[in-house]
mmCIF file of C-alpha atoms in Angstrom:
data_model
loop_
_atom_site.group_PDB
_atom_site.id
_atom_site.type_symbol
_atom_site.label_atom_id
_atom_site.label_comp_id
_atom_site.label_asym_id
_atom_site.label_seq_id
_atom_site.Cartn_x
_atom_site.Cartn_y
_atom_site.Cartn_z
ATOM 1 C CA UNK A 1 12.648 15.302 4.576
ATOM 2 C CA UNK A 2 9.865 13.036 3.383
ATOM 3 C CA UNK A 3 8.202 10.760 5.923
ATOM 4 C CA UNK A 4 8.965 7.585 3.988
ATOM 5 C CA UNK A 5 12.688 8.185 4.460
ATOM 6 C CA UNK A 6 12.092 7.293 8.118
ATOM 7 C CA UNK A 7 10.855 3.807 7.209
ATOM 8 C CA UNK A 8 13.464 1.019 7.201
ATOM 9 C CA UNK A 9 13.788 -0.785 3.873
ATOM 10 C CA UNK A 10 15.063 -4.146 5.112
ATOM 11 C CA UNK A 11 12.477 -6.797 5.964
ATOM 12 C CA UNK A 12 13.363 -7.383 9.609
ATOM 13 C CA UNK A 13 13.698 -3.690 10.466
ATOM 14 C CA UNK A 14 10.581 -2.763 8.474
ATOM 15 C CA UNK A 15 8.461 -5.330 10.307
ATOM 16 C CA UNK A 16 9.753 -4.061 13.674
ATOM 17 C CA UNK A 17 9.027 -0.452 12.640
ATOM 18 C CA UNK A 18 5.468 -1.332 11.597
ATOM 19 C CA UNK A 19 4.848 -3.172 14.858
ATOM 20 C CA UNK A 20 6.186 -0.215 16.871
ATOM 21 C CA UNK A 21 3.982 2.257 14.938
ATOM 22 C CA UNK A 22 0.867 0.187 15.551
ATOM 23 C CA UNK A 23 1.676 -0.384 19.205
ATOM 24 C CA UNK A 24 2.318 3.328 19.801
ATOM 25 C CA UNK A 25 -0.862 4.301 17.898
ATOM 26 C CA UNK A 26 -3.070 1.821 19.768
ATOM 27 C CA UNK A 27 -5.265 3.936 22.016
ATOM 28 C CA UNK A 28 -3.431 7.204 21.211
ATOM 29 C CA UNK A 29 -5.690 9.370 18.992
ATOM 30 C CA UNK A 30 -3.067 12.130 18.777
ATOM 31 C CA UNK A 31 -0.450 9.750 17.393
ATOM 32 C CA UNK A 32 -3.049 8.223 15.062
ATOM 33 C CA UNK A 33 -3.838 11.702 13.690
ATOM 34 C CA UNK A 34 -0.126 12.361 13.190
ATOM 35 C CA UNK A 35 0.268 9.085 11.276
ATOM 36 C CA UNK A 36 -2.840 9.819 9.210
ATOM 37 C CA UNK A 37 -1.377 13.197 8.242
ATOM 38 C CA UNK A 38 1.987 11.619 7.362
ATOM 39 C CA UNK A 39 0.188 9.068 5.166
ATOM 40 C CA UNK A 40 -1.963 11.769 3.549
ATOM 41 C CA UNK A 41 1.098 13.857 2.689
ATOM 42 C CA UNK A 42 3.385 11.016 1.664
ATOM 43 C CA UNK A 43 2.053 8.121 -0.413
ATOM 44 C CA UNK A 44 5.395 6.299 -0.158
ATOM 45 C CA UNK A 45 5.218 6.460 3.635
ATOM 46 C CA UNK A 46 1.740 4.916 3.479
ATOM 47 C CA UNK A 47 3.027 2.108 1.216
ATOM 48 C CA UNK A 48 6.181 1.340 3.185
ATOM 49 C CA UNK A 49 4.731 1.690 6.690
ATOM 50 C CA UNK A 50 1.228 0.224 6.311
ATOM 51 C CA UNK A 51 0.602 -1.652 3.043
ATOM 52 C CA UNK A 52 1.072 -5.349 2.371
ATOM 53 C CA UNK A 53 1.453 -7.561 -0.694
ATOM 54 C CA UNK A 54 0.247 -11.034 -1.525
ATOM 55 C CA UNK A 55 2.975 -12.922 -3.368
ATOM 56 C CA UNK A 56 1.330 -15.961 -4.991
ATOM 57 C CA UNK A 57 4.528 -17.314 -6.533
ATOM 58 C CA UNK A 58 6.396 -19.527 -4.057
ATOM 59 C CA UNK A 59 10.004 -18.521 -3.574
ATOM 60 C CA UNK A 60 12.826 -19.890 -1.449
ATOM 61 C CA UNK A 61 15.251 -17.821 0.576
ATOM 62 C CA UNK A 62 19.005 -18.447 0.737
ATOM 63 C CA UNK A 63 18.583 -21.279 3.251
ATOM 64 C CA UNK A 64 15.963 -23.115 1.177
ATOM 65 C CA UNK A 65 12.937 -22.092 3.291
ATOM 66 C CA UNK A 66 9.813 -20.972 1.453
ATOM 67 C CA UNK A 67 9.305 -17.242 1.896
ATOM 68 C CA UNK A 68 5.998 -15.961 3.283
ATOM 69 C CA UNK A 69 3.339 -15.167 0.711
ATOM 70 C CA UNK A 70 2.093 -12.114 2.619
ATOM 71 C CA UNK A 71 4.870 -9.561 2.815
ATOM 72 C CA UNK A 72 5.194 -5.892 3.714
ATOM 73 C CA UNK A 73 5.157 -3.515 0.766
ATOM 74 C CA UNK A 74 8.721 -2.218 0.797
ATOM 75 C CA UNK A 75 9.318 -0.178 -2.320
ATOM 76 C CA UNK A 76 12.417 -0.404 -4.474
ATOM 77 C CA UNK A 77 14.208 2.806 -5.548
ATOM 78 C CA UNK A 78 12.809 2.669 -9.100
ATOM 79 C CA UNK A 79 9.294 2.172 -7.681
ATOM 80 C CA UNK A 80 9.752 5.240 -5.475
ATOM 81 C CA UNK A 81 10.286 7.378 -8.575
ATOM 82 C CA UNK A 82 7.413 5.803 -10.554
ATOM 83 C CA UNK A 83 4.916 5.803 -7.696
ATOM 84 C CA UNK A 84 5.756 9.379 -6.706
ATOM 85 C CA UNK A 85 5.238 10.507 -10.308
ATOM 86 C CA UNK A 86 1.923 8.613 -10.550
ATOM 87 C CA UNK A 87 0.745 10.119 -7.242
ATOM 88 C CA UNK A 88 1.578 13.662 -8.391
ATOM 89 C CA UNK A 89 -0.188 13.246 -11.741
ATOM 90 C CA UNK A 90 -3.230 11.317 -10.519
ATOM 91 C CA UNK A 91 -6.413 13.212 -11.203
ATOM 92 C CA UNK A 92 -4.636 15.678 -13.473
ATOM 93 C CA UNK A 93 -3.088 13.517 -16.199
ATOM 94 C CA UNK A 94 -3.315 9.935 -17.361
ATOM 95 C CA UNK A 95 -0.409 7.806 -16.280
ATOM 96 C CA UNK A 96 0.532 4.629 -18.116
ATOM 97 C CA UNK A 97 3.017 1.957 -17.153
ATOM 98 C CA UNK A 98 4.781 -0.558 -19.288
ATOM 99 C CA UNK A 99 5.564 -3.328 -16.869
ATOM 100 C CA UNK A 100 6.514 -6.900 -16.377
ATOM 101 C CA UNK A 101 5.082 -9.141 -13.717
ATOM 102 C CA UNK A 102 6.614 -8.768 -10.290
ATOM 103 C CA UNK A 103 7.229 -5.016 -10.468
ATOM 104 C CA UNK A 104 4.487 -4.120 -7.990
ATOM 105 C CA UNK A 105 2.596 -1.762 -10.298
ATOM 106 C CA UNK A 106 -0.758 -3.507 -9.841
ATOM 107 C CA UNK A 107 -0.403 -3.452 -6.052
ATOM 108 C CA UNK A 108 1.094 0.037 -5.882
ATOM 109 C CA UNK A 109 -1.014 1.874 -8.454
ATOM 110 C CA UNK A 110 -4.214 -0.152 -8.988
ATOM 111 C CA UNK A 111 -4.667 -1.289 -5.369
ATOM 112 C CA UNK A 112 -2.864 0.961 -2.880
ATOM 113 C CA UNK A 113 -3.290 4.285 -4.680
ATOM 114 C CA UNK A 114 -7.121 4.026 -4.795
ATOM 115 C CA UNK A 115 -7.093 2.896 -1.150
ATOM 116 C CA UNK A 116 -4.958 5.948 -0.345
ATOM 117 C CA UNK A 117 -7.333 8.168 -2.344
ATOM 118 C CA UNK A 118 -10.364 6.862 -0.462
ATOM 119 C CA UNK A 119 -8.840 7.282 2.980
ATOM 120 C CA UNK A 120 -6.779 10.438 2.434
ATOM 121 C CA UNK A 121 -8.714 12.489 -0.135
ATOM 122 C CA UNK A 122 -6.334 14.811 -1.946
ATOM 123 C CA UNK A 123 -7.444 18.423 -1.373
ATOM 124 C CA UNK A 124 -9.367 19.556 -4.433
ATOM 125 C CA UNK A 125 -10.007 15.985 -5.556
ATOM 126 C CA UNK A 126 -12.504 14.952 -2.862
ATOM 127 C CA UNK A 127 -15.132 14.192 -5.514
ATOM 128 C CA UNK A 128 -12.774 12.763 -8.139
ATOM 129 C CA UNK A 129 -13.582 9.453 -9.770
ATOM 130 C CA UNK A 130 -11.057 6.686 -9.273
ATOM 131 C CA UNK A 131 -10.751 4.639 -12.441
ATOM 132 C CA UNK A 132 -9.215 1.197 -12.269
ATOM 133 C CA UNK A 133 -8.253 -0.477 -15.511
ATOM 134 C CA UNK A 134 -7.695 -4.184 -15.852
ATOM 135 C CA UNK A 135 -7.265 -6.653 -18.695
ATOM 136 C CA UNK A 136 -10.961 -7.682 -18.484
ATOM 137 C CA UNK A 137 -14.057 -7.058 -16.351
ATOM 138 C CA UNK A 138 -13.675 -10.243 -14.298
ATOM 139 C CA UNK A 139 -10.108 -9.345 -13.353
ATOM 140 C CA UNK A 140 -11.286 -5.861 -12.416
ATOM 141 C CA UNK A 141 -13.645 -6.876 -9.641
ATOM 142 C CA UNK A 142 -14.587 -10.413 -8.865
ATOM 143 C CA UNK A 143 -15.013 -10.858 -5.089
ATOM 144 C CA UNK A 144 -14.346 -14.590 -5.244
ATOM 145 C CA UNK A 145 -11.128 -14.213 -7.257
ATOM 146 C CA UNK A 146 -8.197 -13.081 -5.098
ATOM 147 C CA UNK A 147 -6.365 -12.042 -8.276
ATOM 148 C CA UNK A 148 -9.004 -9.414 -9.140
ATOM 149 C CA UNK A 149 -8.107 -5.806 -8.407
ATOM 150 C CA UNK A 150 -11.314 -5.202 -6.425
ATOM 151 C CA UNK A 151 -10.666 -8.248 -4.255
ATOM 152 C CA UNK A 152 -7.111 -7.029 -3.629
ATOM 153 C CA UNK A 153 -8.436 -3.611 -2.580
ATOM 154 C CA UNK A 154 -10.752 -5.307 -0.056
ATOM 155 C CA UNK A 155 -7.835 -7.412 1.193
ATOM 156 C CA UNK A 156 -5.549 -4.376 1.556
ATOM 157 C CA UNK A 157 -8.205 -2.443 3.478
ATOM 158 C CA UNK A 158 -8.624 -5.401 5.839
ATOM 159 C CA UNK A 159 -4.892 -5.243 6.704
ATOM 160 C CA UNK A 160 -4.862 -1.576 7.682
ATOM 161 C CA UNK A 161 -5.382 -0.501 11.299
ATOM 162 C CA UNK A 162 -9.046 -0.017 12.216
ATOM 163 C CA UNK A 163 -8.345 3.560 13.355
ATOM 164 C CA UNK A 164 -7.189 4.274 9.789
ATOM 165 C CA UNK A 165 -10.105 2.758 7.857
ATOM 166 C CA UNK A 166 -12.872 3.102 10.427
ATOM 167 C CA UNK A 167 -14.370 0.594 12.819
ATOM 168 C CA UNK A 168 -17.185 -0.367 10.466
ATOM 169 C CA UNK A 169 -15.005 -1.752 7.667
ATOM 170 C CA UNK A 170 -15.491 -5.525 7.447
ATOM 171 C CA UNK A 171 -13.270 -6.325 4.458
ATOM 172 C CA UNK A 172 -16.216 -7.545 2.365
#
């Protein structure tokens, strides 16, 4: 069984699961190491248990309330297949995606995969270069533009537990 299969895929249950993981890991280095190993082995577990998304487009739920703009990254079945394939090929083959907006490819592949690579170096790829492609240089890394990929990477790192990214990380 893959670790990510343990992660609930509904919003309420996913949020409770994340809170329980963090609470259990707080002050427990053994459990932290176990979670780090699960994340290293299973990119989808890392996404579904620890990563977040910024949703800039306002949306209303069934009762007319505006949904939060910071939401847990809960992958859809078709993303599971695409992200798993990208993770397996990364560093060995180029992977391209034809996508429409709202499919999570920028967050999953351009933001969370490099974060995963930096924290959980894939054996044999410890010195690999992580290339991030964007439509133009400004969108690639502009610290003052929250839409830039580099800014999103900083934001994602700031949301992860300190025991995962290190105490020194400031998010800047």
